[in-house]
Short mmCIF file of C-alpha atoms and ligand atoms in Angstrom, two decimals:
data_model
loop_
_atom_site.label_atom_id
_atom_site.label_comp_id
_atom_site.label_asym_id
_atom_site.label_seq_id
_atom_site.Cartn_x
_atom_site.Cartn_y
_atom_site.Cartn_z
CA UNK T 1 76.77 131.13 204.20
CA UNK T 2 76.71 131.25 207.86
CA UNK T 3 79.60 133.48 208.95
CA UNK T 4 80.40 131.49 212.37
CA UNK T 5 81.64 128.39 210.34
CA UNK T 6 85.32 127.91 211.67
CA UNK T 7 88.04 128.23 209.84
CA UNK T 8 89.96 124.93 208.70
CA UNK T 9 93.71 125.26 209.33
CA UNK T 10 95.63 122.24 208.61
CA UNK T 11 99.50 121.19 209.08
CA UNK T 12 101.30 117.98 208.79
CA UNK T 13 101.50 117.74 212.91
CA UNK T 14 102.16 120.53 215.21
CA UNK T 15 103.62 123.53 213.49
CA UNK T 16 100.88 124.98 212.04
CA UNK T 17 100.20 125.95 215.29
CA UNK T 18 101.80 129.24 214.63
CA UNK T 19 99.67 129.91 212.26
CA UNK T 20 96.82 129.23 214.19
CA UNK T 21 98.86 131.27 217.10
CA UNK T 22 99.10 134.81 214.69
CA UNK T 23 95.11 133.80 213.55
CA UNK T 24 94.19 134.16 217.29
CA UNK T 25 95.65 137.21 217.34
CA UNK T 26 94.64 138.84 214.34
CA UNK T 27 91.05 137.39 214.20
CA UNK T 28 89.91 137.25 217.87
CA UNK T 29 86.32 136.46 217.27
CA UNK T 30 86.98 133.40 214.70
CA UNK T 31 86.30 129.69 215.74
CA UNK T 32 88.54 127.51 214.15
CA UNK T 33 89.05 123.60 213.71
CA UNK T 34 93.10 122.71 213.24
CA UNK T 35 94.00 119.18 212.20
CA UNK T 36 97.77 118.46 212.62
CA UNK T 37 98.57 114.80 211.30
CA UNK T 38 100.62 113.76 213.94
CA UNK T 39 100.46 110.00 213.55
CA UNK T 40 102.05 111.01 209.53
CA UNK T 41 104.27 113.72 210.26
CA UNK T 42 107.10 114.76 209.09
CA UNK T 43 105.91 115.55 205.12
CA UNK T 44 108.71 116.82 204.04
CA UNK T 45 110.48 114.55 203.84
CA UNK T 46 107.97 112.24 201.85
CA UNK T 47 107.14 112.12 197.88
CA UNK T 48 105.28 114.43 196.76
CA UNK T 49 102.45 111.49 195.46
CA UNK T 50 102.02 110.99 199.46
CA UNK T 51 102.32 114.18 200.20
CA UNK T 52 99.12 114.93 197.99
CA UNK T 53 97.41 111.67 199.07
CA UNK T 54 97.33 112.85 202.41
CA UNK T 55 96.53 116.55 201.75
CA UNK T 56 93.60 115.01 199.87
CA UNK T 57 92.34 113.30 202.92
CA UNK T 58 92.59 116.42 205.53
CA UNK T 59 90.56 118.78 203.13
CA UNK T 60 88.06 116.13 202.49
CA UNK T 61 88.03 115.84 206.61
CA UNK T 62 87.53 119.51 207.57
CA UNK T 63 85.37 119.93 204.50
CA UNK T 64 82.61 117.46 206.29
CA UNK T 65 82.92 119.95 209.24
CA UNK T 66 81.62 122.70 207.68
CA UNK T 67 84.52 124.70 207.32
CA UNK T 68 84.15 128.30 205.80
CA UNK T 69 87.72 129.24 204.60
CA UNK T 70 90.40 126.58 204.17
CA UNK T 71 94.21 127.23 205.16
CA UNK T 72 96.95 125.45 204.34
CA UNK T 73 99.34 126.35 207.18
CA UNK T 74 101.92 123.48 205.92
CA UNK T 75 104.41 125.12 203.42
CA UNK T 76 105.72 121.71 202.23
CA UNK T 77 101.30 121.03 201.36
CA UNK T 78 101.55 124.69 199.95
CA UNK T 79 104.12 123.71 197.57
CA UNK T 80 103.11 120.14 196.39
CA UNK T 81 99.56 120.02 196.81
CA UNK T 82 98.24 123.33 196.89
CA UNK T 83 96.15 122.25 193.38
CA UNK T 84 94.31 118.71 194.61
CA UNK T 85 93.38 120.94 197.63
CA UNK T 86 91.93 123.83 195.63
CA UNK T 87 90.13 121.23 193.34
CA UNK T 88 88.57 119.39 196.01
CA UNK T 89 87.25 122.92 197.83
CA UNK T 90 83.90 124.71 197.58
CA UNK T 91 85.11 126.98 199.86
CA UNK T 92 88.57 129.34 199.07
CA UNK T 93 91.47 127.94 199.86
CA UNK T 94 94.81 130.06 201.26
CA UNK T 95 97.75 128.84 201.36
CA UNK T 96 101.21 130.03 203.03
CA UNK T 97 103.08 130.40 200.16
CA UNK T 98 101.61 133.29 198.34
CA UNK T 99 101.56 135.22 201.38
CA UNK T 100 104.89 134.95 202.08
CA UNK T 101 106.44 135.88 198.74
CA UNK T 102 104.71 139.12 198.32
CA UNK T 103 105.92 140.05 202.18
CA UNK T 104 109.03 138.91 201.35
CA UNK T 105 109.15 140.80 198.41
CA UNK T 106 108.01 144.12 199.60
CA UNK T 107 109.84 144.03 201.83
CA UNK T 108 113.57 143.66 200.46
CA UNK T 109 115.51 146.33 199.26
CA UNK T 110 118.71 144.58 197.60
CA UNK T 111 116.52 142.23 195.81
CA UNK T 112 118.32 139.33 196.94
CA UNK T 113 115.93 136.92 198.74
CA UNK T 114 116.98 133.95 200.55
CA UNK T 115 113.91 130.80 201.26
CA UNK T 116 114.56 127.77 204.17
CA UNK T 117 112.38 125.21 203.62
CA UNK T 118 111.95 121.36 204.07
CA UNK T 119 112.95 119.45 201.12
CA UNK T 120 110.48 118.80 199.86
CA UNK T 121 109.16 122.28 199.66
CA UNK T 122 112.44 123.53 198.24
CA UNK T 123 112.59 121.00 195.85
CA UNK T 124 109.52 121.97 194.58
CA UNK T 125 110.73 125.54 193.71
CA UNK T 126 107.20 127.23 194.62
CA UNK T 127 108.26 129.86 196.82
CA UNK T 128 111.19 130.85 193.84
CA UNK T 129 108.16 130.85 191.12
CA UNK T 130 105.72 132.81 193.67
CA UNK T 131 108.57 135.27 194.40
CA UNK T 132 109.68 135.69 190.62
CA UNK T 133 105.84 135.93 190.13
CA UNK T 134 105.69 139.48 191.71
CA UNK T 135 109.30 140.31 190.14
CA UNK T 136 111.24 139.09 188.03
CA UNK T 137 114.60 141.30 188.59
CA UNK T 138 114.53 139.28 192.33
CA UNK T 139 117.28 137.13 192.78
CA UNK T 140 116.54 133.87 195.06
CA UNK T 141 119.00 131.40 196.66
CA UNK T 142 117.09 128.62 198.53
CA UNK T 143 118.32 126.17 201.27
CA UNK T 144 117.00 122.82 202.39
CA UNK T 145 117.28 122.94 206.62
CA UNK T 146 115.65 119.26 207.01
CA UNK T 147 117.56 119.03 210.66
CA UNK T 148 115.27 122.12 211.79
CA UNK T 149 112.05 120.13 211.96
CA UNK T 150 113.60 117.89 214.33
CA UNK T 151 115.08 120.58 216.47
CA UNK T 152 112.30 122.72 216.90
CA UNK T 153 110.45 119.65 217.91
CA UNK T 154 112.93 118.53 220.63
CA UNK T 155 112.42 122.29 222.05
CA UNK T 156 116.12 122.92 221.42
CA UNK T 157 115.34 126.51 220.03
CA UNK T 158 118.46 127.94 221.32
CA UNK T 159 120.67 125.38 222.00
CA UNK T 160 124.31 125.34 220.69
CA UNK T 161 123.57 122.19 218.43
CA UNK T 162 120.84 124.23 216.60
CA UNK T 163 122.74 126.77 216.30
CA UNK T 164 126.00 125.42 214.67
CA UNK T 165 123.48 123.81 212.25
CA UNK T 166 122.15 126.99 211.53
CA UNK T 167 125.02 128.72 210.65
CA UNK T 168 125.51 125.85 208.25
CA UNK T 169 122.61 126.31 206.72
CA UNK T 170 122.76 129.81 206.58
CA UNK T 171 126.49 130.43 205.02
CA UNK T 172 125.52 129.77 201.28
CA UNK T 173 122.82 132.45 201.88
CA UNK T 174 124.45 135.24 203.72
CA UNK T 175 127.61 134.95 200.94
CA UNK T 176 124.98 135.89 198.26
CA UNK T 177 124.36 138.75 200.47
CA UNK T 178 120.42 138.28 201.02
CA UNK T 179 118.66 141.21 202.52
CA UNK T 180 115.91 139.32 203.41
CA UNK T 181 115.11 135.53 204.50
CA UNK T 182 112.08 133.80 204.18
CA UNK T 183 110.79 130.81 206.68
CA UNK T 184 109.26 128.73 204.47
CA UNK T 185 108.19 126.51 207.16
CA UNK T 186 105.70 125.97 210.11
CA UNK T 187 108.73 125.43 212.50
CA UNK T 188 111.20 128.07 211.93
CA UNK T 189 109.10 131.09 213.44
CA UNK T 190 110.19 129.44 216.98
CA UNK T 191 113.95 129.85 215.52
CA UNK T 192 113.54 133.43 214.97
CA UNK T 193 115.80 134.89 217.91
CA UNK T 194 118.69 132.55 216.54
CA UNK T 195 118.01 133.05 212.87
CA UNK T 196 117.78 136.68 213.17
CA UNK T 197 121.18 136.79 215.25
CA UNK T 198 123.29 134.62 213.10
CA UNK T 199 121.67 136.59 210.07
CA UNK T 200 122.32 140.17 211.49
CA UNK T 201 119.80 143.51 211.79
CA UNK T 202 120.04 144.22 208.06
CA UNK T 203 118.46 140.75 206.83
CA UNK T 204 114.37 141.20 207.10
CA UNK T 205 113.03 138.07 208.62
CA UNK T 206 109.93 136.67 207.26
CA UNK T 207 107.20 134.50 209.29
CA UNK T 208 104.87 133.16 207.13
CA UNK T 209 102.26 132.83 209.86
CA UNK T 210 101.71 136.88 210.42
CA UNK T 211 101.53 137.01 206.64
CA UNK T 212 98.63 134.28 206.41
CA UNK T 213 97.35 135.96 209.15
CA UNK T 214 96.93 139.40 207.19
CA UNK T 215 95.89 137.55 204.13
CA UNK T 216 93.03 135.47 205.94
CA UNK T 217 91.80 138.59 207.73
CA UNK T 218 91.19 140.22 204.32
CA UNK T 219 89.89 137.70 202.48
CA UNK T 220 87.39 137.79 205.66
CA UNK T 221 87.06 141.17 205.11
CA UNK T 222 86.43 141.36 201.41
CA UNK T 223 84.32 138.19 201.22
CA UNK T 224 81.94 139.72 204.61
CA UNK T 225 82.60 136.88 206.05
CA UNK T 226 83.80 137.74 209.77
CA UNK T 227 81.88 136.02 212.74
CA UNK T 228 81.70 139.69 214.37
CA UNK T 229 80.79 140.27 217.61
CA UNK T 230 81.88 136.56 218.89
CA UNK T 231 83.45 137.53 222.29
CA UNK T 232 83.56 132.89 222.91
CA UNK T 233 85.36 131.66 220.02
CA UNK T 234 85.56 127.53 219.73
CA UNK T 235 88.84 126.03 219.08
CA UNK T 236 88.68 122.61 218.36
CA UNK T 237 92.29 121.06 217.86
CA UNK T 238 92.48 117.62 216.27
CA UNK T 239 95.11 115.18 215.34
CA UNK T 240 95.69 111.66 213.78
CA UNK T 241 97.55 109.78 216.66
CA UNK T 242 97.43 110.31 220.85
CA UNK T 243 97.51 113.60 221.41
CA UNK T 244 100.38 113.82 224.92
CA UNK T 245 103.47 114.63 222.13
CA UNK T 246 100.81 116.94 220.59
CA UNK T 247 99.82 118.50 223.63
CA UNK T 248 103.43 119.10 225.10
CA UNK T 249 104.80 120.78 222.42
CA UNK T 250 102.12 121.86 220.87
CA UNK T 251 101.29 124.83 223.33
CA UNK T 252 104.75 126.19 223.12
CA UNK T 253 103.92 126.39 219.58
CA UNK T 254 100.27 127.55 220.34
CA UNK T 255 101.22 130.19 222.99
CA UNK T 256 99.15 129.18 225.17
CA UNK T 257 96.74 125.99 226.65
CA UNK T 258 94.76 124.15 224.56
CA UNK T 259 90.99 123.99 224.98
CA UNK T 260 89.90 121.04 223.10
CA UNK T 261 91.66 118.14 221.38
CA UNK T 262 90.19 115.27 219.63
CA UNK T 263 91.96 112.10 218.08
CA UNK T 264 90.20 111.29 214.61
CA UNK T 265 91.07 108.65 212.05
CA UNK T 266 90.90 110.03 208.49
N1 DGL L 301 104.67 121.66 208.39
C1 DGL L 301 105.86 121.40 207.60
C2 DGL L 301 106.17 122.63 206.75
O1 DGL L 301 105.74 123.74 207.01
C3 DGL L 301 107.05 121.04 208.47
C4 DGL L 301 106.95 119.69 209.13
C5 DGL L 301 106.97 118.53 208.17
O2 DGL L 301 108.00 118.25 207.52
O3 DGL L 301 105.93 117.88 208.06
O4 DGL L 301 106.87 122.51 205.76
#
């Protein structure tokens, strides 16, 4: 295998560019293809029969470009379809979910772990059976925060409205007294400053990008994989509808400009 094969990252639209962001970061010398399915998004909303249909579609898609490692930056993807991805792959497949649970789980002391997620993904219950996974004794109270998605979007990352809705969203949690909070979704990193003030210094905070970030570099690591010495990385950034919603919020997302981006139809 040739190690400077990109690495596929794919979201339902733009927030997987945090992932991509904390990639950048931790794996300077990696090309990497993202697809973001703007013309589709949001996904969690949607059944989780569409939700695999179209997960199906964007790993068949970045499989044709060569990819060498797959991630599935998408946490509601992660939760429904993480298997019809996996079976499709020659090439290993990460996924957000994993990651996050065994942070999230090292890292709290009380034992009581709270998850945000999209519907979807908390309807599917993965991140409670990837948590209970590494322990059983945790205890887990999850919250569905589908107004986020929206907000995040709409840049309103501090705004009053966001964060009355977050406080909503958070009360259930904080009465069970979590130590720690998880951000089961692409979005919520760019909430973090809010989160973390309505939660308080004692609750742990938990991005799943850095975590996929640590997991991808050693799988890279382990598997001898890593395009050293690559001072020019390529980033290719494609997406399913016109990219000028992509491209305006995508590099507050992204942290910076983008170099390329593509439109492709699936
Ligand atoms: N990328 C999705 C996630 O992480 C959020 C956006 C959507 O609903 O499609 O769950």
């Amino acid at each position: 295998m040739k190690n400077d094969r990109a690495i596929g990252v794919f979201d339902s639209g733009v927030g997987g560019l945090t992932v991509v962001r904390s990639l950048m970061e931790r794996l300077p010398s990696e090309n990497i293809i993202y697809f973001g399915d703007t013309a589709r998004v949001p996904y969690g909303i949607k059944s989780v029969d569409t939700i695999n249909r179209y997960a199906s579609q964007i790993t068949e898609f970045l499989l044709k470009r060569d990819v060498k490692l797959l991630i599935v930056a998408c946490n509601t993807m992660a939760a429904v379809a993480y298997q019809t991805i996996k079976d499709l792959s020659d090439v290993p497949v990460l996924e957000v979910i994993e990651a996050s649970a065994h942070n999230a789980v090292r890292q709290s002391r009380a034992k009581v772990i709270g998850v945000i997620g999209t519907p979807a993904t908390i309807n599917s219950n993965a991140y409670a059976r990837a948590i209970r996974h590494c322990d059983k004794t945790i205890k887990i109270y999850s919250q569905a925060c589908p107004l986020f998605v929206p907000l995040v979007e709409e840049g309103l990352f501090e705004h009053e409205a966001t964060n009355l809705i977050a406080r909503e969203y958070l009360k259930p949690l904080m009465a069970e007294k979590i130590d720690t909070l998880v951000l089961g979704c692409t979005h919520y990193p760019l909430l973090k400053p809010l989160l973390q003030d309505i939660a308080g210094p004692e609750v742990t905070l938990i991005d799943s990008a850095q975590a996929m970030a640590d997991i991808a570099a050693d799988l890279i690591a382990k598997q001898k994989i890593a395009n050293d010495g690559n001072d020019h990385p390529d980033y290719l950034f494609c997406v399913s509808d016109v990219p000028y919603r992509f491209q305006a919020i995508g590099e507050k997302f992204l942290g910076r400009k983008f170099d390329r981006v593509e439109v492709v139809n699936l």
